[in-house]
Amino acid sequence: MKIGDRYYRSIWQADDGRSVEIIDQTRLPHEFKVVSLTSLNDAAHAIREMQVRGAPLIGATAAYGVCLGLNDRASALDLEMIANQLISCRPTAVNLRWAVERMSSHLLSITEDLRVDAAYREAALICNEDVRVNEAIGTHGLELIRKIYKNKSSNEPVHVLTHCNAGWLATVDWGTALAPVYKAHEAGIPIHVWVDETRPRSQGASLTAWELAAQGIDHSLIVDNAGGHLMQHGMVDLCIVGTDRTTWTGDVCNKIGTYLKALAAKDNDVPFYVALPGSTIDWRIENGLKKIPIEERSADEVLWVQGKTQTGSIESVRIAPQETSAANPAFDVTPASLVTGLITERGVCSAGRAGLLSLYPEMGEGK
Ligand code: MRU
């Protein structure tokens, strides 16, 4: 996506051909800072501390993490240690395991002396594929938005509600939930996005709002609790969210609070779509609620908020009494029954076994 007049991806290989550059998402929206990753530890740190986040980008960063780890050691045992270190960084987004396993199985089929170059080629392939896949998600999602727009009486915009950040910053480019929004904007369809702020880390306020503003797309930031009210008053035409892991039975794990939006959408007959690449489908898990590991993050993310003061400095302030403790589950699971449809790179399907297997028949064996 363009920022000003320059085109950026969220991760890229540096000119030295070895290090990798990312946009430090912990600094947005107040500072646009590019950070260089030169080692496996740098990549692991970037994922763990959420300088990069969002399921597809976590996967892409892990792929480059393998490259960085292999730079000075490339045996099968090294590869296994690198893979384990990366996979342990964040538990919920399945793209992390998907990318590391894809890298490992490809590299194990190659002799040790050729592994480093092969790793960089495979990581670049993963990134390029991610861009193509997300653009295709955008094209399929655009048709849903177009249909809603055609049924509107006047030139009124289509109102989309989204949660967290599933825009281009969460992927290599385009995003998942926001790809249809970008496509609709490109196609000249008037569009307005309700942006959930997404406490505790405020990915909606700091990242989604920043992305949409940079592309000139009309949007309003809302507190996480406003969505149900807006839906009750006919102010949301559809919800589109991303996902960190979707089971082959259609249960959707996404940023905490997604489930409540899906419940409100169901109660108000608002279509609730989930946009995802094939790499986010977990073909090993049947029951999302019971089996998807939910990341529990630091209580400080709930007890403190970070922002820019009127004098321009970035500061954290505590919002609860000193003696109050906090719980911080980072994700929740929306059961398939609350999901209107899944927007994938291969088309839109119902959330469930039949729908997913109609688009990914090659995964059908044994299911
Ligand atoms: O904790 P985060 O910021 O990595 O969580 C991100 C989300 O929950 C996104 O909605 C999800 O990864 C989909 S991103 C295309």
PDB file of N, CA and C and ligand atoms in Angstrom, residues 50 52-56 58 90 93 163-167 170-171 175-177 201 203 207 241-244 253-256 258 275 277 295 297 330-331, ligand 1:
ATOM      1  N   MET A  50       5.335  -7.934  19.371  1.00  0.00           N
ATOM      2  CA  MET A  50       4.303  -7.399  18.464  1.00  0.00           C
ATOM      3  C   MET A  50       4.735  -6.159  17.688  1.00  0.00           C
ATOM      4  N   VAL A  52       5.727  -6.788  14.822  1.00  0.00           N
ATOM      5  CA  VAL A  52       4.905  -7.317  13.731  1.00  0.00           C
ATOM      6  C   VAL A  52       3.811  -8.150  14.391  1.00  0.00           C
ATOM      7  N   ARG A  53       2.606  -8.082  13.830  1.00  0.00           N
ATOM      8  CA  ARG A  53       1.520  -8.887  14.402  1.00  0.00           C
ATOM      9  C   ARG A  53       0.499  -9.088  13.290  1.00  0.00           C
ATOM     10  N   GLY A  54      -0.573  -9.833  13.599  1.00  0.00           N
ATOM     11  CA  GLY A  54      -1.504 -10.207  12.540  1.00  0.00           C
ATOM     12  C   GLY A  54      -1.029 -11.544  11.972  1.00  0.00           C
ATOM     13  N   ALA A  55      -1.963 -12.490  11.877  1.00  0.00           N
ATOM     14  CA  ALA A  55      -1.570 -13.871  11.580  1.00  0.00           C
ATOM     15  C   ALA A  55      -0.675 -14.015  10.329  1.00  0.00           C
ATOM     16  N   PRO A  56      -1.074 -13.479   9.164  1.00  0.00           N
ATOM     17  CA  PRO A  56      -0.222 -13.697   7.978  1.00  0.00           C
ATOM     18  C   PRO A  56       1.156 -13.048   8.103  1.00  0.00           C
ATOM     19  N   ILE A  58       2.810 -12.513  10.890  1.00  0.00           N
ATOM     20  CA  ILE A  58       3.591 -13.324  11.839  1.00  0.00           C
ATOM     21  C   ILE A  58       4.224 -14.499  11.070  1.00  0.00           C
ATOM     22  N   ARG A  90       4.371 -16.992  19.669  1.00  0.00           N
ATOM     23  CA  ARG A  90       2.967 -16.665  19.934  1.00  0.00           C
ATOM     24  C   ARG A  90       2.141 -17.919  19.624  1.00  0.00           C
ATOM     25  N   ALA A  93      -2.016 -17.702  16.490  1.00  0.00           N
ATOM     26  CA  ALA A  93      -2.053 -17.594  15.024  1.00  0.00           C
ATOM     27  C   ALA A  93      -1.396 -18.817  14.390  1.00  0.00           C
ATOM     28  N   HIS A 163     -13.061  -5.310  13.429  1.00  0.00           N
ATOM     29  CA  HIS A 163     -12.493  -5.420  14.772  1.00  0.00           C
ATOM     30  C   HIS A 163     -10.998  -5.691  14.647  1.00  0.00           C
ATOM     31  N   CYS A 164     -10.215  -5.101  15.525  1.00  0.00           N
ATOM     32  CA  CYS A 164      -8.758  -5.263  15.513  1.00  0.00           C
ATOM     33  C   CYS A 164      -8.170  -4.704  14.220  1.00  0.00           C
ATOM     34  N   ASN A 165      -7.020  -5.187  13.833  1.00  0.00           N
ATOM     35  CA  ASN A 165      -6.453  -4.783  12.550  1.00  0.00           C
ATOM     36  C   ASN A 165      -6.210  -6.019  11.718  1.00  0.00           C
ATOM     37  N   ALA A 166      -6.979  -6.120  10.642  1.00  0.00           N
ATOM     38  CA  ALA A 166      -6.755  -7.167   9.644  1.00  0.00           C
ATOM     39  C   ALA A 166      -6.576  -6.487   8.301  1.00  0.00           C
ATOM     40  N   GLY A 167      -5.827  -5.388   8.335  1.00  0.00           N
ATOM     41  CA  GLY A 167      -5.515  -4.642   7.122  1.00  0.00           C
ATOM     42  C   GLY A 167      -4.142  -5.026   6.606  1.00  0.00           C
ATOM     43  N   ALA A 170      -1.355  -6.196   8.861  1.00  0.00           N
ATOM     44  CA  ALA A 170      -1.451  -7.524   9.485  1.00  0.00           C
ATOM     45  C   ALA A 170      -1.020  -8.632   8.527  1.00  0.00           C
ATOM     46  N   THR A 171      -0.760  -8.244   7.279  1.00  0.00           N
ATOM     47  CA  THR A 171      -0.360  -9.219   6.254  1.00  0.00           C
ATOM     48  C   THR A 171       0.883  -8.643   5.581  1.00  0.00           C
ATOM     49  N   GLY A 175      -4.061  -6.887   3.244  1.00  0.00           N
ATOM     50  CA  GLY A 175      -4.879  -7.263   4.398  1.00  0.00           C
ATOM     51  C   GLY A 175      -5.883  -8.333   4.029  1.00  0.00           C
ATOM     52  N   THR A 176      -6.629  -8.772   5.039  1.00  0.00           N
ATOM     53  CA  THR A 176      -7.685  -9.756   4.767  1.00  0.00           C
ATOM     54  C   THR A 176      -9.037  -9.047   4.886  1.00  0.00           C
ATOM     55  N   ALA A 177      -9.449  -8.682   6.101  1.00  0.00           N
ATOM     56  CA  ALA A 177     -10.759  -8.030   6.262  1.00  0.00           C
ATOM     57  C   ALA A 177     -10.822  -6.694   5.532  1.00  0.00           C
ATOM     58  N   ARG A 201      -4.808  -3.544  23.335  1.00  0.00           N
ATOM     59  CA  ARG A 201      -3.648  -2.970  22.636  1.00  0.00           C
ATOM     60  C   ARG A 201      -4.040  -1.952  21.566  1.00  0.00           C
ATOM     61  N   GLN A 203      -5.337  -2.058  18.525  1.00  0.00           N
ATOM     62  CA  GLN A 203      -4.899  -2.204  17.130  1.00  0.00           C
ATOM     63  C   GLN A 203      -5.849  -1.493  16.163  1.00  0.00           C
ATOM     64  N   LEU A 207      -3.778   1.198  14.379  1.00  0.00           N
ATOM     65  CA  LEU A 207      -3.329   0.635  13.096  1.00  0.00           C
ATOM     66  C   LEU A 207      -4.400   0.718  12.006  1.00  0.00           C
ATOM     67  N   VAL A 241     -14.285  -9.314   9.636  1.00  0.00           N
ATOM     68  CA  VAL A 241     -13.139  -9.405  10.549  1.00  0.00           C
ATOM     69  C   VAL A 241     -12.117 -10.384   9.977  1.00  0.00           C
ATOM     70  N   GLY A 242     -10.935 -10.380  10.546  1.00  0.00           N
ATOM     71  CA  GLY A 242      -9.918 -11.359  10.172  1.00  0.00           C
ATOM     72  C   GLY A 242      -9.964 -12.537  11.134  1.00  0.00           C
ATOM     73  N   THR A 243      -8.974 -13.371  11.072  1.00  0.00           N
ATOM     74  CA  THR A 243      -8.898 -14.504  11.999  1.00  0.00           C
ATOM     75  C   THR A 243      -7.454 -14.967  12.159  1.00  0.00           C
ATOM     76  N   ASP A 244      -7.160 -15.473  13.325  1.00  0.00           N
ATOM     77  CA  ASP A 244      -5.827 -16.016  13.605  1.00  0.00           C
ATOM     78  C   ASP A 244      -5.767 -17.522  13.397  1.00  0.00           C
ATOM     79  N   CYS A 253     -11.288 -18.189  15.413  1.00  0.00           N
ATOM     80  CA  CYS A 253     -10.584 -17.565  16.527  1.00  0.00           C
ATOM     81  C   CYS A 253     -10.024 -16.226  16.050  1.00  0.00           C
ATOM     82  N   ASN A 254     -10.334 -15.182  16.758  1.00  0.00           N
ATOM     83  CA  ASN A 254      -9.828 -13.849  16.382  1.00  0.00           C
ATOM     84  C   ASN A 254      -9.663 -13.016  17.658  1.00  0.00           C
ATOM     85  N   LYS A 255      -9.203 -11.807  17.487  1.00  0.00           N
ATOM     86  CA  LYS A 255      -8.933 -10.907  18.616  1.00  0.00           C
ATOM     87  C   LYS A 255     -10.102 -10.848  19.592  1.00  0.00           C
ATOM     88  N   ILE A 256      -9.792 -10.820  20.844  1.00  0.00           N
ATOM     89  CA  ILE A 256     -10.804 -10.817  21.908  1.00  0.00           C
ATOM     90  C   ILE A 256     -11.872  -9.737  21.623  1.00  0.00           C
ATOM     91  N   THR A 258     -14.308 -10.317  19.325  1.00  0.00           N
ATOM     92  CA  THR A 258     -14.933 -10.664  18.039  1.00  0.00           C
ATOM     93  C   THR A 258     -16.237 -11.419  18.275  1.00  0.00           C
ATOM     94  N   ALA A 275     -12.693 -12.916   6.829  1.00  0.00           N
ATOM     95  CA  ALA A 275     -11.809 -12.991   5.661  1.00  0.00           C
ATOM     96  C   ALA A 275     -10.514 -13.690   6.060  1.00  0.00           C
ATOM     97  N   PRO A 277      -6.910 -16.202   4.521  1.00  0.00           N
ATOM     98  CA  PRO A 277      -6.201 -17.012   3.535  1.00  0.00           C
ATOM     99  C   PRO A 277      -6.220 -18.483   3.960  1.00  0.00           C
ATOM    100  N   GLU A 295      -3.886 -17.151  23.701  1.00  0.00           N
ATOM    101  CA  GLU A 295      -2.746 -16.454  24.304  1.00  0.00           C
ATOM    102  C   GLU A 295      -3.223 -15.578  25.474  1.00  0.00           C
ATOM    103  N   ARG A 297      -1.929 -12.617  27.644  1.00  0.00           N
ATOM    104  CA  ARG A 297      -0.836 -11.643  27.595  1.00  0.00           C
ATOM    105  C   ARG A 297      -0.715 -10.896  28.923  1.00  0.00           C
ATOM    106  N   ALA A 330      -6.166 -12.868  24.955  1.00  0.00           N
ATOM    107  CA  ALA A 330      -6.018 -12.011  23.769  1.00  0.00           C
ATOM    108  C   ALA A 330      -6.958 -12.374  22.622  1.00  0.00           C
ATOM    109  N   PHE A 331      -7.540 -13.559  22.661  1.00  0.00           N
ATOM    110  CA  PHE A 331      -8.375 -14.013  21.543  1.00  0.00           C
ATOM    111  C   PHE A 331      -9.633 -14.686  22.072  1.00  0.00           C
TER     112      PHE A 331
HETATM  113  O1  MRU B   1      -2.679  -9.836  18.534  1.00  0.00           O
HETATM  114  P1  MRU B   1      -2.658  -9.495  17.070  1.00  0.00           P
HETATM  115  O2  MRU B   1      -2.623  -8.022  16.804  1.00  0.00           O
HETATM  116  O3  MRU B   1      -1.605 -10.262  16.311  1.00  0.00           O
HETATM  117  O4  MRU B   1      -4.070 -10.011  16.565  1.00  0.00           O
HETATM  118  C1  MRU B   1      -4.418  -9.831  15.211  1.00  0.00           C
HETATM  119  C2  MRU B   1      -5.793 -10.255  14.909  1.00  0.00           C
HETATM  120  O5  MRU B   1      -6.521 -10.743  15.746  1.00  0.00           O
HETATM  121  C3  MRU B   1      -6.220 -10.130  13.480  1.00  0.00           C
HETATM  122  O6  MRU B   1      -7.580  -9.838  13.392  1.00  0.00           O
HETATM  123  C4  MRU B   1      -5.944 -11.489  12.809  1.00  0.00           C
HETATM  124  O7  MRU B   1      -4.606 -11.868  12.969  1.00  0.00           O
HETATM  125  C5  MRU B   1      -6.230 -11.461  11.378  1.00  0.00           C
HETATM  126  S1  MRU B   1      -4.994 -10.552  10.538  1.00  0.00           S
HETATM  127  C6  MRU B   1      -5.198 -10.624   8.889  1.00  0.00           C
END
